[in-house]
XYZ file of C-alpha atoms in Angstrom:
721
model
C -174.706 -74.314 -60.080
C -174.737 -70.585 -59.523
C -176.717 -70.092 -62.734
C -179.219 -72.737 -61.595
C -179.607 -70.879 -58.310
C -180.291 -67.599 -60.124
C -182.931 -69.262 -62.315
C -184.532 -70.965 -59.330
C -184.854 -67.785 -57.291
C -186.057 -65.764 -60.289
C -188.728 -68.395 -60.873
C -189.717 -68.222 -57.207
C -190.083 -64.428 -57.435
C -192.639 -64.821 -60.211
C -194.551 -67.818 -58.886
C -194.513 -67.402 -55.105
C -194.186 -63.668 -54.689
C -195.907 -62.786 -57.988
C -193.264 -60.128 -58.388
C -190.899 -59.000 -61.150
C -187.785 -61.183 -60.761
C -184.949 -59.457 -58.897
C -182.275 -60.979 -61.099
C -179.564 -58.478 -60.091
C -179.993 -59.477 -56.451
C -179.679 -63.150 -57.298
C -176.637 -62.679 -59.554
C -174.927 -60.830 -56.709
C -175.974 -63.443 -54.162
C -174.456 -66.247 -56.217
C -171.288 -64.323 -57.075
C -172.121 -63.949 -60.761
C -172.185 -60.180 -61.248
C -169.165 -60.542 -63.525
C -171.381 -62.115 -66.207
C -173.098 -58.734 -66.635
C -169.964 -56.660 -66.115
C -170.782 -54.573 -69.194
C -173.796 -53.851 -71.354
C -171.708 -52.635 -74.298
C -171.861 -54.518 -77.575
C -168.904 -56.653 -78.569
C -166.058 -54.789 -80.330
C -164.950 -55.634 -83.842
C -161.679 -57.278 -84.844
C -160.035 -53.935 -85.635
C -160.642 -52.687 -82.099
C -161.909 -49.570 -80.341
C -161.112 -47.201 -77.467
C -163.453 -47.280 -74.463
C -163.305 -44.691 -71.663
C -164.988 -45.271 -68.291
C -165.010 -42.774 -65.434
C -164.858 -44.915 -62.306
C -164.949 -41.745 -60.194
C -164.778 -37.996 -60.663
C -167.987 -37.426 -62.648
C -169.915 -37.395 -59.381
C -173.399 -36.266 -60.348
C -175.248 -38.835 -58.279
C -174.683 -40.347 -54.851
C -173.439 -43.953 -54.802
C -174.098 -44.736 -51.143
C -175.184 -42.220 -48.474
C -172.451 -39.613 -48.078
C -170.240 -40.844 -50.923
C -170.210 -40.113 -54.633
C -171.954 -36.761 -54.866
C -169.042 -34.524 -53.880
C -165.922 -33.972 -55.957
C -163.414 -36.760 -55.325
C -162.421 -40.313 -56.189
C -161.006 -39.305 -59.565
C -160.250 -42.303 -61.775
C -160.410 -42.912 -65.543
C -160.017 -46.315 -67.176
C -159.030 -46.238 -70.855
C -159.101 -49.530 -72.763
C -158.301 -50.839 -76.198
C -160.824 -53.621 -76.829
C -160.897 -56.021 -79.777
C -162.407 -59.343 -80.800
C -159.784 -62.073 -81.082
C -160.722 -64.617 -83.749
C -158.266 -67.248 -82.541
C -159.695 -67.488 -79.018
C -163.181 -66.241 -79.978
C -163.097 -63.849 -77.026
C -162.955 -60.109 -76.408
C -159.433 -59.005 -75.461
C -158.534 -55.840 -73.561
C -155.431 -53.811 -72.774
C -155.847 -50.670 -70.722
C -154.444 -47.981 -68.466
C -155.751 -46.168 -65.407
C -155.430 -42.406 -65.006
C -155.448 -41.457 -61.301
C -156.818 -43.449 -58.393
C -158.068 -40.960 -55.848
C -160.020 -41.150 -52.603
C -163.436 -39.798 -51.711
C -163.839 -37.757 -48.553
C -166.747 -39.102 -46.511
C -168.478 -36.153 -44.887
C -171.403 -37.937 -43.198
C -170.989 -39.701 -39.852
C -170.453 -43.371 -40.724
C -168.532 -46.463 -39.684
C -166.308 -45.962 -42.752
C -163.642 -43.272 -42.894
C -162.811 -43.349 -46.596
C -163.823 -44.610 -49.986
C -162.552 -44.904 -53.532
C -163.163 -46.238 -57.035
C -163.787 -49.933 -57.656
C -161.359 -51.086 -60.382
C -160.851 -54.666 -59.212
C -161.711 -56.408 -62.496
C -159.998 -53.686 -64.515
C -156.648 -54.472 -62.894
C -156.514 -57.866 -64.611
C -155.783 -56.122 -67.948
C -154.821 -52.603 -66.846
C -151.256 -53.096 -65.666
C -150.240 -49.427 -65.869
C -151.515 -46.732 -63.484
C -150.638 -43.096 -64.222
C -150.950 -40.442 -61.495
C -151.347 -36.787 -62.495
C -150.593 -35.125 -59.125
C -150.371 -35.764 -55.411
C -153.740 -34.474 -54.146
C -155.591 -37.145 -52.174
C -158.558 -37.241 -54.566
C -156.157 -38.294 -57.352
C -153.487 -40.361 -55.569
C -154.467 -41.792 -52.199
C -156.550 -44.822 -53.178
C -153.541 -46.642 -54.556
C -152.874 -47.418 -50.878
C -155.755 -49.848 -50.150
C -155.154 -51.596 -53.474
C -151.454 -52.071 -52.741
C -152.052 -53.054 -49.116
C -154.567 -55.698 -50.179
C -152.335 -56.997 -52.979
C -154.625 -55.994 -55.838
C -152.098 -53.561 -57.279
C -149.144 -55.916 -57.229
C -145.605 -56.296 -58.578
C -147.268 -57.178 -61.903
C -148.386 -53.538 -62.180
C -146.484 -50.338 -62.877
C -147.085 -46.937 -61.289
C -146.116 -43.940 -63.431
C -145.627 -40.558 -61.718
C -143.125 -37.762 -61.249
C -140.369 -38.008 -58.604
C -142.157 -35.414 -56.437
C -145.456 -37.328 -56.526
C -143.584 -40.561 -55.738
C -141.994 -38.909 -52.683
C -145.481 -38.087 -51.399
C -146.787 -41.564 -52.261
C -143.875 -43.252 -50.452
C -144.605 -41.238 -47.340
C -148.281 -42.250 -47.369
C -147.452 -45.921 -48.033
C -144.884 -45.981 -45.227
C -147.540 -44.812 -42.778
C -149.550 -47.855 -43.822
C -146.582 -50.140 -43.149
C -145.654 -50.588 -46.829
C -142.007 -49.730 -47.434
C -140.298 -49.478 -50.805
C -138.717 -52.932 -50.448
C -142.035 -54.576 -49.509
C -142.990 -57.607 -51.664
C -146.356 -55.901 -52.093
C -144.860 -52.922 -53.905
C -145.585 -52.555 -57.641
C -142.944 -51.389 -60.092
C -142.497 -47.611 -60.279
C -141.570 -45.584 -63.360
C -140.548 -41.992 -62.623
C -141.630 -39.602 -65.375
C -139.393 -36.800 -66.638
C -139.849 -34.117 -69.318
C -142.169 -35.363 -72.085
C -142.419 -38.800 -73.609
C -144.519 -41.686 -74.870
C -144.968 -45.153 -73.349
C -146.058 -47.984 -75.651
C -148.138 -50.859 -74.243
C -148.442 -54.199 -76.028
C -150.685 -57.237 -75.679
C -149.407 -60.680 -74.676
C -148.507 -61.405 -78.313
C -146.372 -58.284 -78.595
C -148.782 -56.258 -80.728
C -148.953 -52.537 -79.989
C -152.338 -51.770 -78.414
C -151.920 -48.423 -76.669
C -149.554 -45.453 -76.470
C -149.621 -42.973 -73.590
C -148.077 -39.527 -74.135
C -147.250 -37.381 -71.116
C -145.921 -33.924 -70.280
C -144.483 -33.594 -66.787
C -145.950 -30.628 -64.833
C -147.515 -29.207 -68.001
C -150.850 -28.210 -66.406
C -150.935 -25.243 -63.994
C -152.685 -26.186 -60.733
C -152.087 -25.707 -57.008
C -150.029 -28.915 -57.267
C -147.806 -29.631 -60.252
C -150.036 -31.619 -62.613
C -148.930 -34.032 -65.372
C -151.458 -34.639 -68.191
C -151.714 -37.744 -70.396
C -153.066 -38.764 -73.793
C -154.080 -42.385 -74.366
C -154.033 -43.511 -77.999
C -155.804 -46.804 -78.694
C -153.859 -48.678 -81.349
C -153.886 -51.732 -83.559
C -150.240 -51.883 -84.496
C -149.457 -48.703 -86.399
C -153.097 -47.697 -86.768
C -154.586 -45.125 -84.348
C -158.180 -46.015 -83.383
C -159.089 -43.034 -81.171
C -157.642 -41.017 -78.299
C -158.488 -39.412 -74.976
C -156.597 -36.571 -73.269
C -156.688 -36.539 -69.456
C -155.712 -33.240 -67.843
C -156.360 -33.760 -64.127
C -157.142 -30.498 -62.269
C -156.403 -27.204 -63.957
C -156.317 -23.444 -63.924
C -154.978 -21.187 -66.669
C -151.812 -19.332 -65.725
C -149.821 -17.371 -68.294
C -146.967 -17.034 -65.799
C -146.607 -20.830 -65.742
C -146.675 -21.169 -69.528
C -144.020 -18.463 -69.821
C -141.525 -20.684 -67.990
C -142.875 -24.132 -68.942
C -144.796 -24.327 -72.205
C -144.452 -28.088 -72.637
C -144.152 -29.981 -75.917
C -147.188 -31.896 -74.653
C -149.384 -29.110 -76.060
C -148.275 -30.148 -79.561
C -149.330 -33.822 -79.528
C -148.654 -34.362 -83.234
C -145.000 -33.351 -82.870
C -144.654 -35.282 -79.600
C -145.961 -38.510 -81.144
C -144.070 -38.207 -84.440
C -140.813 -37.606 -82.574
C -141.503 -40.861 -80.760
C -142.487 -42.717 -83.929
C -141.713 -40.923 -87.234
C -143.814 -43.430 -89.180
C -146.951 -41.824 -87.652
C -146.398 -38.604 -89.631
C -148.653 -39.926 -92.404
C -151.656 -39.967 -90.049
C -151.052 -36.666 -88.241
C -154.781 -35.864 -88.154
C -155.321 -39.032 -86.120
C -152.793 -37.805 -83.546
C -154.964 -34.823 -82.537
C -156.817 -36.105 -79.438
C -160.399 -37.031 -80.209
C -161.800 -36.128 -76.813
C -160.733 -34.298 -73.677
C -162.465 -33.295 -70.458
C -161.830 -30.022 -68.649
C -161.990 -29.317 -64.945
C -165.541 -28.102 -64.177
C -165.103 -27.256 -60.485
C -165.530 -23.482 -60.863
C -166.778 -23.088 -64.437
C -169.986 -21.380 -63.231
C -167.990 -18.465 -61.843
C -167.453 -15.794 -64.468
C -164.112 -14.099 -65.021
C -160.652 -15.423 -64.185
C -159.295 -17.085 -61.056
C -156.624 -15.064 -59.236
C -153.080 -16.051 -60.122
C -150.300 -16.773 -57.647
C -148.517 -13.551 -58.698
C -151.567 -11.545 -57.502
C -151.514 -13.372 -54.168
C -147.826 -12.544 -53.700
C -148.420 -8.868 -54.460
C -151.385 -8.568 -52.051
C -149.793 -10.517 -49.200
C -146.538 -8.589 -49.463
C -148.478 -5.314 -49.285
C -150.423 -6.412 -46.196
C -147.350 -7.699 -44.343
C -145.041 -4.803 -45.201
C -147.527 -1.965 -44.818
C -150.096 -3.189 -42.278
C -148.261 -5.783 -40.180
C -144.542 -4.897 -40.309
C -144.158 -5.654 -36.593
C -145.883 -9.060 -36.589
C -144.533 -12.556 -37.105
C -146.616 -14.510 -39.633
C -148.251 -17.940 -39.525
C -149.490 -19.266 -42.886
C -151.695 -22.384 -42.707
C -151.702 -24.274 -46.023
C -152.825 -27.604 -47.418
C -149.812 -29.901 -47.308
C -149.946 -30.641 -51.043
C -149.987 -27.065 -52.361
C -146.853 -26.670 -54.506
C -148.009 -23.274 -55.767
C -148.468 -21.801 -52.277
C -145.112 -23.188 -51.176
C -143.412 -21.275 -53.991
C -145.407 -18.046 -53.588
C -144.903 -18.255 -49.798
C -141.134 -18.339 -50.230
C -141.369 -15.311 -52.520
C -143.425 -13.474 -49.874
C -140.827 -14.345 -47.227
C -138.040 -12.925 -49.399
C -139.996 -9.759 -50.203
C -140.926 -9.121 -46.561
C -137.555 -10.072 -45.071
C -138.905 -12.829 -42.838
C -137.046 -16.030 -41.934
C -138.910 -19.211 -42.857
C -139.755 -22.520 -41.211
C -142.529 -25.129 -41.487
C -144.479 -27.008 -38.820
C -146.659 -30.095 -39.121
C -146.042 -33.420 -40.808
C -147.712 -32.721 -44.168
C -146.222 -29.255 -44.584
C -142.774 -30.313 -43.419
C -142.952 -33.112 -45.989
C -143.757 -30.843 -48.923
C -140.891 -28.513 -47.939
C -138.562 -31.526 -47.631
C -139.596 -32.608 -51.147
C -138.835 -29.087 -52.380
C -135.412 -29.244 -50.750
C -134.658 -32.530 -52.515
C -136.210 -31.937 -55.952
C -136.332 -28.153 -56.213
C -139.147 -25.638 -55.753
C -139.672 -24.761 -59.410
C -137.166 -26.446 -61.743
C -138.415 -24.377 -64.697
C -137.059 -21.229 -63.031
C -134.284 -22.531 -60.790
C -132.575 -25.819 -61.600
C -132.969 -28.850 -59.364
C -130.300 -29.624 -56.756
C -127.696 -32.197 -57.656
C -128.468 -35.725 -56.486
C -127.804 -36.073 -52.775
C -127.833 -32.321 -52.132
C -130.847 -30.971 -50.257
C -130.544 -27.315 -51.207
C -133.722 -26.721 -53.215
C -135.192 -24.079 -50.882
C -131.908 -22.238 -50.392
C -131.262 -22.255 -54.143
C -134.737 -20.937 -54.934
C -134.569 -18.141 -52.336
C -131.187 -17.086 -53.739
C -132.454 -17.182 -57.331
C -135.569 -15.153 -56.485
C -133.561 -12.600 -54.481
C -131.223 -12.131 -57.434
C -134.194 -11.535 -59.745
C -135.580 -8.873 -57.374
C -132.182 -7.419 -56.413
C -132.775 -8.000 -52.686
C -131.101 -10.020 -49.960
C -132.234 -13.647 -49.697
C -133.871 -14.842 -46.499
C -133.162 -18.244 -44.919
C -135.120 -21.446 -44.265
C -134.569 -23.793 -41.316
C -136.373 -26.922 -40.146
C -138.689 -26.968 -37.132
C -136.446 -29.130 -34.938
C -133.269 -27.158 -35.593
C -131.551 -25.106 -32.913
C -131.719 -22.179 -35.345
C -135.522 -22.038 -35.226
C -135.531 -22.313 -31.434
C -133.221 -19.289 -31.316
C -135.503 -17.344 -33.655
C -138.531 -17.943 -31.452
C -136.597 -17.106 -28.302
C -134.721 -13.978 -29.352
C -136.031 -12.425 -32.601
C -138.228 -9.353 -32.435
C -141.781 -9.502 -33.899
C -141.959 -9.067 -37.663
C -139.034 -11.347 -38.579
C -140.435 -14.936 -38.737
C -142.782 -16.661 -41.196
C -143.955 -20.179 -40.339
C -146.023 -22.411 -42.621
C -148.448 -24.622 -40.689
C -150.337 -27.816 -41.453
C -154.126 -27.620 -41.328
C -156.261 -24.972 -43.015
C -159.819 -26.319 -42.992
C -160.695 -26.746 -39.308
C -162.418 -30.113 -39.820
C -162.292 -33.154 -37.545
C -159.920 -34.806 -40.030
C -157.388 -32.053 -39.228
C -157.577 -32.301 -35.432
C -153.927 -33.328 -35.275
C -152.761 -30.466 -37.506
C -150.728 -27.598 -36.060
C -153.299 -24.911 -36.897
C -156.183 -26.804 -35.323
C -154.145 -27.491 -32.193
C -153.090 -23.840 -32.071
C -156.753 -22.812 -32.095
C -157.323 -25.179 -29.155
C -154.232 -24.082 -27.233
C -152.382 -27.413 -27.533
C -149.732 -26.695 -30.184
C -145.932 -26.349 -30.240
C -146.494 -22.679 -29.436
C -148.308 -23.560 -26.207
C -145.920 -26.253 -24.926
C -143.604 -25.706 -21.970
C -139.914 -25.789 -23.040
C -139.066 -27.167 -19.597
C -140.998 -30.361 -20.333
C -141.124 -30.491 -24.152
C -138.072 -30.491 -26.422
C -140.243 -29.447 -29.384
C -141.806 -26.422 -27.684
C -141.651 -23.068 -29.510
C -143.293 -20.675 -27.042
C -145.089 -17.759 -28.688
C -147.364 -14.911 -27.611
C -150.215 -14.812 -30.130
C -150.442 -11.032 -29.825
C -147.117 -10.879 -31.682
C -148.454 -12.914 -34.605
C -150.777 -12.549 -37.560
C -152.368 -15.680 -39.016
C -152.609 -15.353 -42.805
C -154.969 -18.125 -43.870
C -154.036 -18.174 -47.545
C -156.267 -21.151 -48.303
C -160.035 -20.817 -48.696
C -162.445 -23.481 -47.487
C -162.909 -26.556 -49.638
C -166.637 -26.969 -50.483
C -168.387 -28.257 -47.366
C -165.728 -26.963 -44.946
C -166.744 -23.305 -44.744
C -168.350 -23.452 -41.284
C -165.560 -25.567 -39.773
C -162.880 -23.232 -41.107
C -164.682 -20.133 -39.830
C -165.068 -21.636 -36.344
C -161.320 -22.275 -36.281
C -160.674 -18.686 -37.381
C -162.767 -17.355 -34.493
C -160.931 -19.572 -31.995
C -157.592 -18.245 -33.252
C -158.817 -14.657 -32.945
C -159.984 -15.278 -29.370
C -156.445 -16.369 -28.527
C -155.217 -12.877 -29.365
C -153.944 -13.344 -32.912
C -154.971 -11.116 -35.788
C -156.417 -13.484 -38.392
C -156.723 -12.892 -42.145
C -159.490 -15.089 -43.576
C -160.009 -15.431 -47.356
C -163.586 -14.724 -48.406
C -164.348 -15.135 -52.104
C -161.950 -12.685 -53.828
C -161.444 -10.647 -50.698
C -160.196 -10.906 -47.145
C -161.674 -10.500 -43.666
C -159.287 -9.253 -40.981
C -160.389 -10.398 -37.526
C -159.190 -8.923 -34.242
C -157.211 -6.066 -35.807
C -157.628 -4.085 -32.585
C -155.525 -0.944 -32.282
C -153.935 -1.349 -35.718
C -157.315 -1.040 -37.506
C -156.681 2.625 -38.271
C -153.308 1.852 -39.851
C -154.825 -0.906 -42.003
C -157.593 1.403 -43.253
C -155.140 4.197 -43.996
C -152.666 2.018 -45.907
C -155.352 0.298 -47.959
C -157.050 3.613 -48.756
C -153.710 4.863 -50.081
C -153.566 1.642 -52.114
C -156.973 2.389 -53.629
C -158.971 -0.076 -51.538
C -161.978 0.692 -49.366
C -162.174 -1.130 -46.027
C -165.576 -2.001 -44.602
C -165.887 -2.366 -40.842
C -168.194 -4.998 -39.315
C -167.819 -5.008 -35.504
C -164.245 -6.200 -34.834
C -163.758 -7.381 -38.422
C -162.447 -5.469 -41.420
C -163.552 -6.531 -44.901
C -161.562 -5.799 -48.077
C -163.268 -6.840 -51.302
C -161.505 -7.641 -54.585
C -158.228 -8.199 -52.772
C -157.540 -11.962 -52.970
C -155.067 -13.729 -50.680
C -155.864 -17.197 -52.070
C -155.472 -18.579 -55.609
C -157.646 -21.592 -56.327
C -156.218 -24.530 -58.221
C -159.382 -24.616 -60.331
C -159.980 -22.093 -63.087
C -163.211 -20.170 -63.631
C -165.176 -19.593 -66.812
C -162.573 -17.226 -68.239
C -159.861 -19.832 -67.650
C -162.113 -22.485 -69.195
C -162.402 -20.389 -72.370
C -158.654 -19.895 -72.604
C -158.114 -23.646 -72.269
C -160.605 -24.308 -75.066
C -158.406 -22.314 -77.397
C -155.084 -23.699 -76.159
C -155.959 -27.384 -76.265
C -155.810 -29.406 -79.443
C -158.851 -31.706 -79.373
C -161.834 -32.499 -81.584
C -164.415 -32.796 -78.784
C -164.553 -31.186 -75.344
C -166.363 -32.426 -72.264
C -166.420 -31.921 -68.503
C -165.248 -33.802 -65.422
C -164.340 -33.040 -61.787
C -167.807 -31.666 -61.072
C -170.798 -32.633 -58.953
C -173.228 -30.084 -60.351
C -175.509 -30.231 -63.415
C -175.678 -26.435 -63.647
C -171.898 -26.409 -64.124
C -172.320 -28.929 -66.937
C -174.834 -26.689 -68.696
C -172.659 -23.589 -68.331
C -169.600 -25.497 -69.593
C -171.361 -26.878 -72.671
C -172.813 -23.453 -73.500
C -169.291 -22.033 -73.241
C -167.902 -24.751 -75.516
C -170.501 -23.873 -78.164
C -169.873 -20.122 -77.864
C -166.172 -20.723 -78.488
C -167.005 -22.652 -81.667
C -165.893 -26.031 -80.315
C -167.691 -29.379 -80.338
C -168.948 -31.428 -77.396
C -170.495 -34.927 -77.283
C -173.988 -33.598 -76.567
C -174.208 -34.635 -72.927
C -172.135 -35.221 -69.821
C -171.070 -38.793 -69.075
C -171.756 -40.229 -65.637
C -169.533 -42.516 -63.607
C -169.614 -46.155 -64.834
C -170.791 -45.209 -68.326
C -168.715 -46.753 -71.111
C -167.762 -44.274 -73.819
C -166.565 -45.321 -77.260
C -164.069 -42.863 -78.724
C -163.282 -43.152 -82.419
C -161.168 -40.797 -84.512
C -164.176 -38.569 -85.203
C -166.883 -39.512 -82.701
C -167.590 -39.789 -78.963
C -170.653 -41.672 -77.693
C -171.947 -43.732 -74.777
C -172.314 -47.427 -75.653
C -173.138 -49.076 -72.332
C -172.571 -49.309 -68.591
C -170.534 -51.195 -66.070
C -171.398 -51.629 -62.388
C -171.719 -48.563 -60.194
C -169.657 -49.542 -57.197
C -166.980 -48.367 -54.802
C -164.655 -49.538 -52.057
C -165.275 -48.360 -48.487
C -162.352 -48.325 -46.068
C -161.676 -47.825 -42.393
C -158.211 -47.213 -40.978
C -157.260 -48.590 -37.585
C -154.338 -47.135 -35.670
C -153.253 -46.542 -32.122
C -154.543 -43.332 -30.598
C -152.479 -40.371 -31.790
C -150.315 -42.470 -34.128
C -150.220 -42.270 -37.917
C -147.925 -45.180 -38.730
C -148.417 -48.935 -39.275
C -152.131 -48.476 -39.752
C -154.381 -51.446 -40.465
C -157.058 -51.510 -43.113
C -160.619 -52.768 -43.047
C -162.492 -52.588 -46.327
C -165.473 -53.842 -48.271
C -166.747 -53.583 -51.812
C -170.212 -52.100 -52.398
C -172.120 -52.689 -55.644
C -175.240 -50.630 -56.318
C -178.137 -52.587 -57.834
C -180.452 -49.932 -59.245
C -181.271 -48.201 -62.531
C -177.542 -47.558 -63.140
C -176.814 -51.298 -63.405
C -175.925 -52.890 -66.759
C -178.969 -54.199 -68.637
C -181.396 -52.519 -66.227
C -183.198 -51.030 -69.225
C -183.370 -54.530 -70.747
C -185.252 -55.950 -67.778
C -182.583 -56.940 -65.265
C -183.850 -55.496 -62.000
C -182.901 -55.578 -58.339
C -184.285 -54.342 -55.058
C -185.184 -50.668 -55.032
C -181.966 -48.786 -54.260
C -180.329 -52.105 -53.404
C -176.713 -52.286 -52.288
C -174.753 -55.520 -52.293
C -171.559 -55.930 -50.279
C -168.681 -58.208 -51.246
C -165.040 -58.803 -50.310
C -162.162 -56.519 -51.166
C -158.883 -58.356 -51.589
C -157.167 -60.764 -49.235
C -156.810 -60.670 -45.474
C -154.826 -57.661 -44.266
C -151.147 -58.609 -43.931
C -151.096 -57.275 -40.370
C -154.012 -59.548 -39.494
C -152.105 -62.483 -40.988
C -149.044 -61.704 -38.893
C -151.082 -61.373 -35.719
C -152.602 -64.744 -36.534
C -149.124 -66.262 -36.351
C -147.789 -66.018 -39.927
C -144.392 -64.315 -39.629
C -143.049 -65.267 -43.065
C -142.641 -62.444 -45.557
C -142.407 -64.981 -48.392
C -146.015 -64.919 -49.505
C -148.078 -64.677 -52.631
C -151.133 -62.430 -52.717
C -154.045 -63.660 -54.835
C -156.840 -61.138 -55.469
C -160.526 -61.809 -54.994
C -162.831 -60.401 -57.615
C -166.630 -60.230 -57.352
C -167.211 -63.465 -55.402
C -169.874 -62.691 -52.794
C -169.360 -63.436 -49.113
C -172.946 -64.736 -49.162
C -172.354 -66.903 -52.209
C -174.470 -70.086 -51.988
C -173.361 -71.626 -55.277
C -170.320 -73.372 -53.827
C -168.046 -73.028 -50.795
C -165.320 -70.342 -50.879
C -162.269 -71.517 -52.773
C -158.970 -72.028 -51.009
C -157.097 -69.578 -53.228
C -159.147 -66.751 -51.769
C -156.794 -66.837 -48.762
C -153.071 -66.061 -48.740
C -150.838 -68.940 -49.754
C -147.215 -69.287 -48.715
C -144.563 -70.579 -51.084
C -142.383 -71.975 -48.282
C -143.387 -75.644 -47.944
C -146.768 -77.237 -48.547
C -149.776 -75.199 -47.508
C -152.460 -77.097 -45.648
C -155.717 -75.270 -44.833
C -156.147 -77.491 -41.763
C -153.060 -75.887 -40.230
C -154.494 -72.382 -40.350
C -155.870 -70.695 -37.233
C -159.631 -71.106 -36.845
C -160.386 -67.551 -37.989
C -158.692 -68.213 -41.352
C -159.905 -71.744 -42.069
C -161.944 -72.459 -45.170
C -165.497 -73.415 -44.283
């Protein structure tokens, strides 16, 4: 009946409105968008690999404020084949990363992420490269709505899983929840084979834990499409990346030799070693337009140690960082050792990343991980580093400890280093320690007579070393926060490009100029601000053009492309660089929702799927970050990006169609009177809420396995119409 409705309305468009039929609108209205889910031609019996970026190649806005900035990283890699027995196309696939977008414009929605609803029916394995929100955080809505279910497996490192557990707990999903998918913790290097429902090998995924240098430890993957023993094509996913020789010196993973990695896993593949070299890979294009190399963490350590020892020896130090920056956590501990300052951390996100380091180690490729059950990772690392430098190790203590309270009460200036949450100054960070400090409402401003967590501090005794530059779009917000901190009396070091601005230096300006002049650096004075150029205090997680070139020569791949960019100029610079280095590229950049066929010796676009995304809104009590509720909807764009648009299927100009996303929120169900935890979650796919073809089906609502379920017994707000 839905098809009849589409035909009827298309006919009416032509006869009554004398207009080109808006078939896309009518397919969406009748819940039939799945019939044009792809415009790619049918695969052959042997099979093929198809790659689709569902987010991350953000060269065009999806809806206002979403889809044109970097974020929402998600790759779907499928083995597709035509099955003669069933006369249907079969698919087995994996998902690499499932990250969130950051919505910058004022809107009713607070977040967004990739739409992979249909993909989850045959992609049962989700691999996460690292714990940054634009690669990890959108697993949460899918798990909370039951779309990523116990039928699926999450693959990630123990450190990433610790971060994921913390985020899920805040959404009311604990590790023993019936919603929770299976979790496979990755270690070292390895290969995971994935078979179809008949047991035939259809895909192999190789991985190398922490192999890619980035601000967070990053695990890359290679997906090999297979038909039994035969390799059909392959795609290497690297996540975010910078080039760091220091990292490779301590952890040059076997992952960088994919032929050896795969033949160790399956010796019979040695006869097709050429097929084991990845056909296609995409490099991080965030900063490829910038010539030269990105600063390395070792440079940041050297510069910060010089500033603190020579210019600010009599100041305590506050270091605001992003709470997922593994690299800055390690370099910060080195700086603490080299400047003789005791260390603590303040703020939920930062305290969490230090707790993870205590449990799993700071850098296991330099200093071995603690034994299970022993939380000594920070102490062990400080001791190891001190031994390497032949100095005395400093100490770390948690914010709530009596030790830290004693430090703040009795220690003279120049002896404490505290890492703080919040570095960007945006509204999203209003609850962070640094933001509150700039507003005068932090731990440092609380009265110890009335607050047990108070750590009273005179800002004139402190220097704020903001060793984290502004994320694109946050520059103004971060600078406003810097000025507020300076007005409170603190001396603030703000990273600017590859230099640093020192605000509110006051009577120590002369000392700073003298010490830096002796160090070979000229200091420019602008009112009450000192500017030092070519003296970085921040190392980006994204490499520049020089890093890009080095990666081109390190990676084994037949074709190179670009992802993690929102800028066509970056694409042009990257492809010119690929050619100059004598490498091959596919001839163009691939947009989100384009389907890419990857053979052993070719990479080409073959069709499109729907351009769509999920919009979310979190609901929580004021000031609380736990047991949050989720509101969400699915948005499908009906424009020239739609499948078969070039074949005549059209919709309204810049049309957007909204549909459901998953089942009723579990919290809503409980508030409606359903206390049982014995439930089965059944996902909704692209059935429209405005569907006129037939009434909504009963299975679109939660069903309970305890006893017989009768829709008439549901509360009015959950009854089927």
